[in-house]
Coordinates of C-alpha atoms and ligand atoms in Angstrom, one line a residue:
M1 CA -94.3 48.4 130.3
K2 CA -91.8 51.2 130.7
P3 CA -91.3 53.1 127.5
N4 CA -87.6 52.4 127.5
T5 CA -88.2 48.6 127.7
W6 CA -90.4 49.0 124.6
F7 CA -87.7 50.8 122.7
A8 CA -85.2 48.1 123.6
L9 CA -87.6 45.4 122.4
C10 CA -88.1 47.2 119.1
G11 CA -84.3 47.4 118.7
L12 CA -84.6 51.1 118.1
S13 CA -82.7 54.0 119.5
S14 CA -84.8 55.8 122.1
F15 CA -84.9 58.9 119.9
A16 CA -86.0 57.0 116.8
A17 CA -88.8 55.2 118.7
A18 CA -90.1 58.4 120.4
Q19 CA -93.2 60.0 119.0
A20 CA -94.5 63.4 119.8
V21 CA -95.6 63.9 123.4
T22 CA -99.2 63.7 124.3
Y23 CA -100.9 65.2 127.3
Q24 CA -103.5 63.4 129.3
N25 CA -104.7 62.6 132.8
L26 CA -102.9 59.5 133.8
T27 CA -104.5 59.0 137.2
S28 CA -107.6 60.2 139.0
A29 CA -105.5 62.0 141.6
N30 CA -105.6 65.2 139.6
V31 CA -101.8 65.5 139.4
R32 CA -100.5 68.7 137.8
V33 CA -99.4 68.2 134.2
D34 CA -97.5 70.4 131.7
T35 CA -100.1 71.5 129.2
G36 CA -97.3 72.2 126.7
Q37 CA -98.8 75.6 126.0
T38 CA -97.8 79.2 126.7
G39 CA -98.8 82.5 125.2
P40 CA -101.2 83.4 122.4
A41 CA -103.3 80.9 120.4
V42 CA -101.4 79.0 117.7
E43 CA -103.3 78.8 114.4
E44 CA -102.8 76.3 111.6
V45 CA -102.4 78.1 108.2
H46 CA -101.2 75.5 105.7
Y47 CA -100.5 71.8 105.5
Y48 CA -97.6 70.3 103.4
Y49 CA -98.3 66.9 102.0
D50 CA -95.8 66.6 99.1
Q51 CA -92.4 68.1 100.2
W52 CA -90.9 69.0 103.6
P53 CA -90.4 72.7 103.8
I54 CA -87.5 74.8 105.2
G55 CA -88.1 78.6 104.7
L56 CA -91.1 80.8 104.2
A57 CA -92.0 84.5 103.6
I58 CA -95.4 86.3 103.5
S59 CA -95.9 89.2 101.0
K60 CA -97.8 92.4 101.6
Q61 CA -100.8 90.9 99.8
G62 CA -100.6 87.8 102.0
R63 CA -99.1 85.5 99.3
I64 CA -97.1 82.7 101.0
F65 CA -93.8 81.7 99.5
V66 CA -92.0 78.6 100.7
C67 CA -88.8 76.8 99.9
Y68 CA -87.5 73.3 100.3
T69 CA -83.9 72.1 100.4
R70 CA -83.7 69.2 97.9
G71 CA -82.2 66.2 96.4
T72 CA -85.1 64.6 94.6
Y73 CA -87.9 67.1 94.9
A74 CA -89.3 68.5 91.7
Y75 CA -88.9 72.1 92.8
T76 CA -87.2 74.1 95.5
L77 CA -89.2 77.4 95.5
G78 CA -93.0 77.3 95.7
E79 CA -96.0 79.4 96.3
V80 CA -98.9 78.2 98.4
T81 CA -102.0 77.9 96.2
N82 CA -104.5 76.6 98.8
T83 CA -104.5 75.1 102.3
T84 CA -103.0 71.8 101.2
A85 CA -101.1 72.6 98.0
E86 CA -98.1 74.5 96.6
T87 CA -96.9 75.1 93.1
P88 CA -93.4 75.7 91.7
Y89 CA -92.6 79.4 91.6
P90 CA -92.2 81.4 89.4
N91 CA -92.4 78.2 87.3
L92 CA -91.0 74.7 87.0
A93 CA -88.4 75.7 84.3
L94 CA -86.7 78.1 86.7
N95 CA -86.6 75.3 89.3
T96 CA -84.8 73.0 86.8
P97 CA -81.0 73.5 86.4
P98 CA -79.8 72.4 83.0
G99 CA -77.6 69.3 83.5
G100 CA -79.1 68.4 86.8
L101 CA -78.7 69.6 90.4
S102 CA -75.1 68.3 90.8
T103 CA -72.1 67.0 88.9
T104 CA -68.9 65.2 89.6
F105 CA -65.2 66.1 89.1
N106 CA -62.7 63.4 89.7
G107 CA -65.2 61.5 91.8
I108 CA -66.0 64.5 94.0
P109 CA -69.6 65.8 93.8
F110 CA -70.2 69.5 93.2
G111 CA -73.5 71.4 93.0
S112 CA -74.7 72.9 89.8
S113 CA -73.0 76.2 88.7
S114 CA -76.2 77.4 87.1
N115 CA -76.7 81.1 88.1
N116 CA -80.1 81.5 86.4
T117 CA -82.1 78.5 87.9
F118 CA -82.8 77.5 91.4
I119 CA -80.8 74.6 92.8
S120 CA -81.6 74.3 96.6
V121 CA -83.3 77.3 98.2
Q122 CA -82.8 77.6 102.0
A123 CA -84.3 81.0 102.9
L124 CA -86.7 83.7 101.7
Y125 CA -87.4 87.3 102.6
V126 CA -90.0 89.8 101.4
A127 CA -89.1 93.5 101.4
P128 CA -91.8 96.2 101.8
D129 CA -91.4 97.1 98.1
D130 CA -92.8 93.6 97.4
T131 CA -89.5 92.1 96.3
L132 CA -89.1 88.4 97.1
W133 CA -85.4 87.7 97.9
V134 CA -84.4 84.1 97.4
L135 CA -81.2 82.5 98.9
D136 CA -80.0 79.5 97.0
T137 CA -77.2 77.5 98.7
G138 CA -76.2 75.8 95.4
R139 CA -75.7 72.7 97.5
P140 CA -78.4 70.1 96.9
S141 CA -78.3 66.7 98.6
T142 CA -77.4 64.2 96.0
N143 CA -79.5 61.6 97.8
E144 CA -82.6 62.7 99.8
T145 CA -82.0 60.0 102.4
E146 CA -78.3 60.5 102.6
M147 CA -77.3 64.2 103.3
L148 CA -73.7 63.0 103.7
T149 CA -73.4 63.3 100.0
M150 CA -74.1 67.1 100.0
P151 CA -71.8 68.3 97.3
Y152 CA -69.4 71.3 97.5
A153 CA -70.6 74.5 95.8
Q154 CA -69.3 75.8 92.5
P155 CA -69.3 79.6 91.9
G156 CA -72.6 80.6 90.2
G157 CA -74.7 78.0 92.1
P158 CA -74.8 79.9 95.5
K159 CA -76.8 83.1 94.8
L160 CA -79.2 85.7 96.0
V161 CA -82.0 86.4 93.6
A162 CA -84.6 89.2 93.7
I163 CA -88.1 88.6 92.2
N164 CA -90.5 91.4 91.5
L165 CA -93.8 90.0 92.9
T166 CA -95.9 92.4 90.7
N167 CA -94.9 90.7 87.5
N168 CA -93.2 87.6 88.9
S169 CA -89.9 88.2 87.1
I170 CA -86.3 88.1 88.3
S171 CA -85.0 91.7 88.8
A172 CA -81.5 91.0 90.1
T173 CA -79.0 88.1 90.7
Y174 CA -75.9 88.2 92.8
T175 CA -73.3 85.5 92.9
F176 CA -70.2 85.2 95.2
P177 CA -66.5 84.6 94.5
A178 CA -65.0 81.4 96.0
S179 CA -62.9 83.6 98.4
V180 CA -66.1 84.8 100.0
H181 CA -68.5 81.8 99.5
Y182 CA -66.2 78.8 100.1
P183 CA -67.0 75.5 98.5
D184 CA -68.1 74.2 101.9
S185 CA -70.1 77.3 102.9
Y186 CA -73.8 77.0 103.5
M187 CA -75.9 80.2 103.3
N188 CA -78.7 79.7 105.8
D189 CA -80.5 83.0 106.3
L190 CA -80.5 86.7 105.3
R191 CA -81.4 90.2 106.5
F192 CA -81.4 93.5 104.7
D193 CA -80.8 97.2 105.5
M194 CA -81.8 99.2 102.4
R195 CA -81.2 102.7 103.8
P196 CA -79.0 104.7 101.5
N197 CA -76.4 105.6 104.1
V198 CA -75.3 102.1 105.0
T199 CA -73.1 101.6 102.0
A200 CA -71.0 103.8 99.7
S201 CA -73.1 102.6 96.8
G202 CA -76.3 103.8 98.5
K203 CA -78.3 100.7 97.4
G204 CA -78.4 98.8 100.7
I205 CA -76.7 95.7 102.1
C206 CA -77.6 92.1 102.7
Y207 CA -76.3 90.2 105.7
I208 CA -76.1 86.5 105.2
V209 CA -75.2 83.8 107.7
D210 CA -72.9 81.0 106.7
S211 CA -73.8 78.0 108.9
S212 CA -71.2 75.6 107.3
N213 CA -71.3 72.1 108.9
E214 CA -67.7 71.8 107.7
G215 CA -66.8 74.6 110.1
R216 CA -65.9 77.8 108.2
T217 CA -68.9 79.6 109.6
G218 CA -69.4 83.4 109.7
F219 CA -71.2 86.4 108.1
I220 CA -71.2 87.2 104.4
M221 CA -72.0 90.8 103.5
L222 CA -73.2 91.9 100.1
D223 CA -73.3 95.5 98.8
L224 CA -76.5 95.4 96.6
G225 CA -75.2 98.4 94.6
T226 CA -71.8 97.1 93.6
G227 CA -72.4 93.4 94.0
E228 CA -69.2 93.2 96.1
S229 CA -69.2 90.7 99.0
W230 CA -66.9 90.0 102.0
R231 CA -66.8 88.0 105.2
Q232 CA -66.6 88.8 108.9
L233 CA -66.3 86.6 112.0
T234 CA -65.1 83.6 110.1
Q235 CA -64.7 80.8 112.6
H236 CA -65.2 83.2 115.5
P237 CA -66.2 81.1 118.5
S238 CA -69.5 82.9 118.6
T239 CA -70.4 81.5 115.1
L240 CA -69.0 78.0 115.6
R241 CA -71.0 75.0 116.6
T242 CA -70.8 73.9 120.3
F243 CA -68.6 70.8 120.4
E244 CA -70.7 67.6 121.0
D245 CA -73.9 69.5 121.8
V246 CA -76.7 67.2 122.9
P247 CA -80.1 68.9 122.7
S248 CA -83.3 67.2 123.6
Y249 CA -86.4 67.1 121.4
Q250 CA -89.8 66.0 122.8
G251 CA -87.9 64.9 125.9
I252 CA -85.4 62.6 124.1
P253 CA -81.7 63.3 124.0
F254 CA -80.6 63.8 120.4
Y255 CA -77.5 62.3 118.8
Q256 CA -77.0 62.4 115.1
R257 CA -77.2 59.0 113.3
S258 CA -76.2 59.4 109.7
P259 CA -76.2 56.4 107.4
G260 CA -72.7 55.0 107.0
L261 CA -71.1 57.2 109.7
P262 CA -70.3 56.8 113.3
L263 CA -72.6 58.3 115.9
T264 CA -72.0 62.1 116.0
N265 CA -73.7 65.4 116.9
N266 CA -75.2 68.1 114.8
Q267 CA -72.4 70.2 113.4
E268 CA -74.3 73.3 112.3
G269 CA -72.9 76.7 113.2
L270 CA -74.2 80.2 112.9
D271 CA -78.0 80.1 112.1
G272 CA -80.3 82.6 113.8
A273 CA -79.6 86.3 113.1
E274 CA -81.8 89.5 113.4
L275 CA -81.1 93.2 113.2
S276 CA -82.1 95.7 115.9
L277 CA -85.0 98.0 115.0
Y278 CA -82.6 100.7 113.6
G279 CA -80.2 98.3 112.1
D280 CA -77.2 99.2 114.3
V281 CA -76.9 95.8 116.1
M282 CA -77.0 92.2 114.8
Y283 CA -78.2 89.5 117.3
Y284 CA -77.2 86.0 116.4
S285 CA -76.3 82.5 117.5
P286 CA -75.2 79.1 116.3
L287 CA -77.8 76.4 116.1
T288 CA -76.0 74.1 118.6
G289 CA -75.6 76.5 121.5
D290 CA -77.5 78.3 124.2
Y291 CA -75.7 81.7 124.1
V292 CA -77.0 84.8 122.3
Y293 CA -74.3 87.1 120.8
S294 CA -74.4 90.5 119.3
I295 CA -72.2 92.8 117.3
E296 CA -72.6 96.4 116.1
T297 CA -73.3 96.1 112.4
Q298 CA -70.7 98.8 111.5
Y299 CA -68.0 96.1 112.2
L300 CA -69.8 93.7 109.8
R301 CA -70.1 96.4 107.1
A302 CA -66.4 97.1 107.2
N303 CA -64.8 95.5 104.2
P304 CA -61.5 93.9 105.0
A305 CA -60.3 94.7 101.5
N306 CA -60.3 98.4 102.5
D307 CA -59.1 98.1 106.0
T308 CA -56.5 95.6 107.3
L309 CA -57.8 95.9 110.8
A310 CA -61.4 95.3 109.9
T311 CA -61.3 91.6 110.8
Q312 CA -59.6 92.1 114.2
R313 CA -62.0 95.0 115.0
A314 CA -65.1 92.8 114.3
S315 CA -63.7 90.0 116.3
N316 CA -62.9 92.3 119.2
N317 CA -66.4 93.7 119.3
V318 CA -68.5 90.6 119.7
K319 CA -70.6 90.6 122.8
N320 CA -71.8 87.5 124.7
L321 CA -75.3 88.3 125.9
G322 CA -75.6 85.2 128.1
Q323 CA -77.7 82.1 127.8
R324 CA -81.3 82.0 126.7
G325 CA -82.5 78.7 128.0
G326 CA -81.9 76.3 125.0
N327 CA -80.7 76.0 121.4
A328 CA -82.3 78.2 118.8
N329 CA -82.4 78.1 115.0
G330 CA -84.1 81.0 113.1
F331 CA -84.7 84.5 114.4
S332 CA -87.3 87.1 113.5
G333 CA -87.8 90.7 114.4
D334 CA -90.9 93.0 114.6
S335 CA -91.8 96.7 114.7
N336 CA -91.3 96.8 118.5
G337 CA -87.7 95.6 118.2
A338 CA -88.4 92.1 119.6
V339 CA -85.9 89.4 118.7
Y340 CA -87.9 86.2 118.4
M341 CA -85.9 83.0 118.5
L342 CA -87.2 79.6 117.4
M343 CA -86.6 77.1 120.2
P344 CA -86.8 73.5 118.9
E345 CA -86.0 71.9 122.2
Q346 CA -88.8 73.7 124.0
N347 CA -91.4 73.5 121.2
A348 CA -91.5 77.3 121.6
I349 CA -90.6 80.8 120.4
Y350 CA -88.7 83.0 122.9
N351 CA -88.0 86.7 122.7
Y352 CA -84.6 88.2 123.6
N353 CA -85.7 91.4 125.3
T354 CA -83.0 94.1 124.7
T355 CA -84.5 96.2 127.5
T356 CA -84.6 93.6 130.3
L357 CA -81.5 91.8 128.9
Q358 CA -83.4 88.5 129.4
A359 CA -84.9 85.8 127.2
E360 CA -88.7 85.7 127.7
A361 CA -91.3 83.1 126.7
F362 CA -93.5 84.2 123.8
V363 CA -95.4 81.1 122.6
R364 CA -95.2 77.3 123.2
D365 CA -97.4 74.6 121.7
P366 CA -97.1 70.8 121.4
R367 CA -97.5 71.2 117.6
I368 CA -94.2 73.1 117.4
I369 CA -92.1 70.0 116.5
W370 CA -89.0 71.7 115.2
P371 CA -89.9 75.3 114.1
D372 CA -87.8 76.1 111.1
S373 CA -87.7 79.6 109.7
S374 CA -90.2 82.2 110.7
N375 CA -91.5 85.4 109.1
V376 CA -93.4 88.3 110.6
G377 CA -96.1 89.2 108.2
F378 CA -97.6 92.7 107.4
D379 CA -100.7 91.5 109.2
G380 CA -99.1 91.3 112.7
Y381 CA -98.7 87.6 112.9
I382 CA -95.5 85.6 113.1
Y383 CA -95.6 82.7 110.6
F384 CA -93.4 79.6 111.1
N385 CA -92.8 76.3 109.4
I386 CA -92.9 73.0 111.2
N387 CA -90.9 70.3 109.5
Q388 CA -90.1 67.6 112.1
L389 CA -86.4 67.9 111.1
P390 CA -85.0 65.6 113.9
Y391 CA -87.1 62.8 112.4
Q392 CA -85.6 63.1 108.9
P393 CA -83.8 60.0 107.5
D394 CA -80.3 61.5 107.3
W395 CA -80.4 62.1 111.1
N396 CA -82.0 58.7 111.8
N397 CA -79.7 56.2 110.1
G398 CA -81.7 56.3 106.9
T399 CA -85.2 55.8 108.4
D400 CA -87.8 58.6 107.7
L401 CA -89.7 59.0 110.9
R402 CA -91.5 62.2 109.8
Q403 CA -95.3 62.1 109.3
Y404 CA -97.1 64.3 106.9
P405 CA -98.4 66.9 107.0
G406 CA -95.8 69.6 107.7
V407 CA -97.5 72.8 108.8
I408 CA -97.3 76.5 108.7
L409 CA -98.4 77.9 112.1
R410 CA -99.0 81.4 113.1
A411 CA -99.4 83.4 116.3
K412 CA -100.5 87.0 116.9
L413 CA -97.7 89.3 118.0
P414 CA -98.0 91.3 121.3
N415 CA -98.3 95.1 121.5
N416 CA -99.5 95.5 117.9
G417 CA -96.1 94.2 116.7
T418 CA -96.0 93.8 113.0
K419 CA -93.4 93.8 110.2
S420 CA -90.9 96.5 110.7
T421 CA -90.3 98.8 107.6
V422 CA -87.7 101.0 109.3
L423 CA -84.8 99.5 107.3
G424 CA -86.8 99.5 104.0
A425 CA -86.5 95.8 104.1
Ligands
LIG1 C1 -107.8 66.3 133.4 O1 -108.1 66.7 134.7 C2 -108.5 68.1 134.8 C3 -108.6 68.5 136.3 O2 -109.5 67.6 136.9 C4 -109.7 68.3 134.0 O3 -110.0 69.7 134.0 C5 -109.4 67.9 132.5 O4 -110.6 68.1 131.8 C6 -108.9 66.5 132.5 N1 -108.5 66.2 131.1 C7 -108.8 65.1 130.4 C8 -108.2 65.0 129.1 O5 -109.5 64.3 130.9
LIG2 C1 -105.8 72.5 96.3 O1 -105.1 72.4 95.1 C2 -104.8 71.1 94.7 C3 -103.9 71.2 93.5 O2 -104.4 72.1 92.6 C4 -106.1 70.4 94.4 O3 -105.9 69.1 94.0 C5 -107.0 70.4 95.7 O4 -108.3 69.9 95.4 C6 -107.1 71.8 96.2 N1 -107.8 71.8 97.5 C7 -108.8 72.6 97.8 C8 -109.4 72.5 99.2 O5 -109.2 73.5 97.1
LIG3 C1 -80.0 56.9 98.8 O1 -79.3 56.4 99.9 C2 -80.0 55.3 100.5 C3 -79.2 54.9 101.7 O2 -77.9 54.7 101.5 C4 -80.1 54.2 99.5 O3 -80.9 53.1 100.0 C5 -80.9 54.7 98.3 O4 -80.9 53.7 97.3 C6 -80.2 55.9 97.7 N1 -81.1 56.6 96.7 C7 -80.7 57.0 95.5 C8 -81.7 57.7 94.6 O5 -79.5 57.0 95.2
LIG4 C1 -92.0 95.6 89.7 O1 -92.6 95.6 88.4 C2 -93.6 96.5 88.3 C3 -94.3 96.2 87.0 O2 -93.4 96.2 86.0 C4 -93.1 97.9 88.4 O3 -94.1 98.8 88.3 C5 -92.4 98.0 89.8 O4 -91.7 99.3 89.9 C6 -91.4 96.9 90.0 N1 -90.9 97.0 91.4 C7 -89.7 97.2 91.7 C8 -89.4 97.2 93.2 O5 -88.8 97.4 90.9
LIG5 C1 -91.3 93.3 85.1 O1 -91.1 94.6 85.6 C2 -89.8 95.1 85.5 C3 -89.7 96.5 86.2 O2 -90.7 97.3 85.7 C4 -89.4 95.2 84.0 O3 -88.1 95.6 83.8 C5 -89.6 93.8 83.4 O4 -89.3 93.8 82.0 C6 -90.9 93.2 83.7 N1 -91.0 91.8 83.2 C7 -92.0 91.2 82.6 C8 -91.8 89.8 82.3 O5 -93.0 91.9 82.4
LIG6 C1 -74.1 84.1 85.1 O1 -73.3 83.3 84.2 C2 -73.1 84.0 82.9 C3 -72.4 82.9 82.0 O2 -71.3 82.4 82.6 C4 -72.2 85.2 83.1 O3 -72.1 85.9 81.9 C5 -73.0 86.1 84.1 O4 -72.1 87.2 84.4 C6 -73.3 85.4 85.4 N1 -74.1 86.3 86.3 C7 -73.9 86.4 87.6 C8 -74.8 87.3 88.3 O5 -73.0 85.8 88.1
LIG7 C1 -78.5 106.3 108.6 O1 -79.4 107.4 108.7 C2 -80.3 107.2 109.8 C3 -81.3 108.4 109.8 O2 -82.0 108.3 108.6 C4 -79.5 107.2 111.1 O3 -80.4 107.0 112.2 C5 -78.5 106.1 111.1 O4 -77.7 106.2 112.2 C6 -77.6 106.2 109.8 N1 -76.8 105.0 109.7 C7 -75.5 105.1 109.5 C8 -74.8 103.8 109.4 O5 -74.9 106.1 109.3
LIG8 C1 -77.1 52.4 111.3 O1 -77.6 51.1 110.9 C2 -76.6 50.2 110.6 C3 -77.3 48.9 110.0 O2 -78.3 48.5 110.9 C4 -75.9 49.8 111.9 O3 -74.8 48.9 111.6 C5 -75.2 51.1 112.4 O4 -74.6 50.9 113.7 C6 -76.3 52.2 112.6 N1 -75.6 53.5 112.9 C7 -75.9 54.2 114.0 C8 -75.1 55.5 114.1 O5 -76.7 53.9 114.8
LIG9 C1 -63.0 98.4 98.9 O1 -62.0 97.6 98.2 C2 -62.5 97.0 97.0 C3 -61.5 96.0 96.6 O2 -60.2 96.6 96.5 C4 -62.9 98.1 96.0 O3 -63.4 97.5 94.9 C5 -63.9 99.0 96.7 O4 -64.2 100.1 95.8 C6 -63.5 99.5 98.0 N1 -64.6 100.2 98.6 C7 -64.5 101.4 99.2 C8 -65.7 101.9 99.9 O5 -63.5 102.0 99.3
LIG10 C1 -89.2 94.2 127.0 O1 -89.5 94.4 128.3 C2 -90.0 95.7 128.6 C3 -90.1 95.8 130.1 O2 -90.8 94.8 130.7 C4 -91.4 95.7 128.0 O3 -92.0 97.0 128.2 C5 -91.2 95.6 126.5 O4 -92.5 95.5 125.8 C6 -90.5 94.3 126.1 N1 -90.1 94.4 124.7 C7 -90.3 93.4 123.9 C8 -89.9 93.7 122.5 O5 -90.9 92.4 124.2
LIG11 C1 -103.0 98.5 119.2 O1 -103.7 99.3 118.2 C2 -105.0 99.6 118.5 C3 -105.6 100.2 117.2 O2 -104.8 101.2 116.7 C4 -105.0 100.5 119.7 O3 -106.3 100.9 120.0 C5 -104.4 99.8 120.9 O4 -104.2 100.7 121.9 C6 -103.0 99.3 120.5 N1 -102.5 98.5 121.6 C7 -101.2 98.6 122.1 C8 -100.9 97.7 123.2 O5 -100.4 99.4 121.6

């Protein structure tokens, strides 16, 4: 029976019915097949059995921190304790906002405004001084199977928190005014440049991507010395979603089927971002597009509050670097200046080579079923989460098609690549 006939008999969408591809010899004719593999060996590091992960970061000592966006999960920030288990980090109390994850005003849901507990953590970063940086969106799902009910953010909830890994205690917390982090913003990833000369305060800067599905995408910059924050490239075409993008996962065209809504497409904007080796260029792209863009970071660092032309100047200095061969979500960099891009359509990680001006294949493996967030460790491996996101219920009309375990995979970087410490971050 042809697979599509089977899908029709089951009454399922072709995407919903599709399972991961398998590779086998179908005939004795020795027909050439796609092995699904390219590049270095992919190793399995950790298995998730309790909660589906999103971000991860590896410390100098090899401690693995993971985070989970949540609605009903018990915790949103965790540490891997053995190959099959994680535990709330730093403890369960800091993962438990008083009054719950969200609230309602006049029937409209809002995330918690708690600025000293974790609500829904999206991304993590470990700096060379062994500080764990935690990015909390403040926007939990109010129903794990129904992301549609993702509430707006209240000031206080969306935050950047620094944790000292030596004594596991919070050393700094930064929140954002509603004029910088909009109620419909969604902070998706973060990068740092800690060198004293990048800000007037001398304490470094954090670059945050706002992937807002509601559409006010862009970069948020935070001066770590003054706590001041500002935006650039808000709704610039290079940060917006591609209208009606239809990617393919495991060979199946993907449309978004959310419970109670008409058929639509993924609406996510700016997602992947990585700094050049010396911090002078930011490479980036929206999730739902094939183009790579860049901008010199001086234009992102310019605060519009101090320069009325800063917004125009940033907008005018975006470069389109051409297509890379598919959609990408998270980026990672290494000590060789590689710009690794996670490629969910190709079950792969590509590298945008800034010398050849081309995307290059780095690694591909059939186990890479939606790579989501990667982190280059101090040990010369790139670590990445596999969370089967296209199979989640809120993209499949309420049916959870994911199968535990989720996985942390890793691959050895080429040319002795390892975590870059040039930017002190
Ligand atoms: C498929 O065929 C190739 C070439 O004959 C052979 O090397 C390989 O072992 C076969 N694989 C399986 C799963 O039978
Ligand atoms: C991992 O930790 C969990 C929770 O503490 C425990 O139940 C499990 O037995 C441990 N597994 C191994 C292989 O040590
Ligand atoms: C979440 O939404 C689903 C689908 O609408 C519904 O079946 C379920 O009862 C809801 N769960 C909670 C905890 O509200
Ligand atoms: C972290 O805490 C330890 C122990 O109190 C301290 O020695 C170290 O300087 C702190 N690290 C940073 C980056 O502040
Ligand atoms: C952790 O270390 C920092 C920096 O040395 C210090 O300020 C803080 O009090 C320490 N916290 C705990 C719980 O020991
Ligand atoms: C956290 O909230 C408290 C109480 O509203 C406030 O005093 C404090 O300044 C806030 N901290 C940050 C970093 O926003
Ligand atoms: C900061 O200093 C480094 C040298 O330490 C230099 O290469 C870099 O261009 C400077 N950055 C800025 C923004 O001035
Ligand atoms: C979701 O399921 C409901 C109930 O079966 C159906 O009426 C609706 O058309 C489905 N939505 C999509 C986008 O497939
Ligand atoms: C930029 O403007 C803000 C708001 O007016 C002010 O607080 C800050 O000190 C200014 N920064 C610089 C570097 O001038
Ligand atoms: C980019 O390509 C050049 C020329 O082929 C090569 O030498 C270099 O290693 C590549 N860089 C990265 C970071 O892959
Ligand atoms: C990697 O490092 C090893 C040990 O320092 C060295 O022998 C080797 O030449 C390096 N390889 C490359 C490609 O740089």
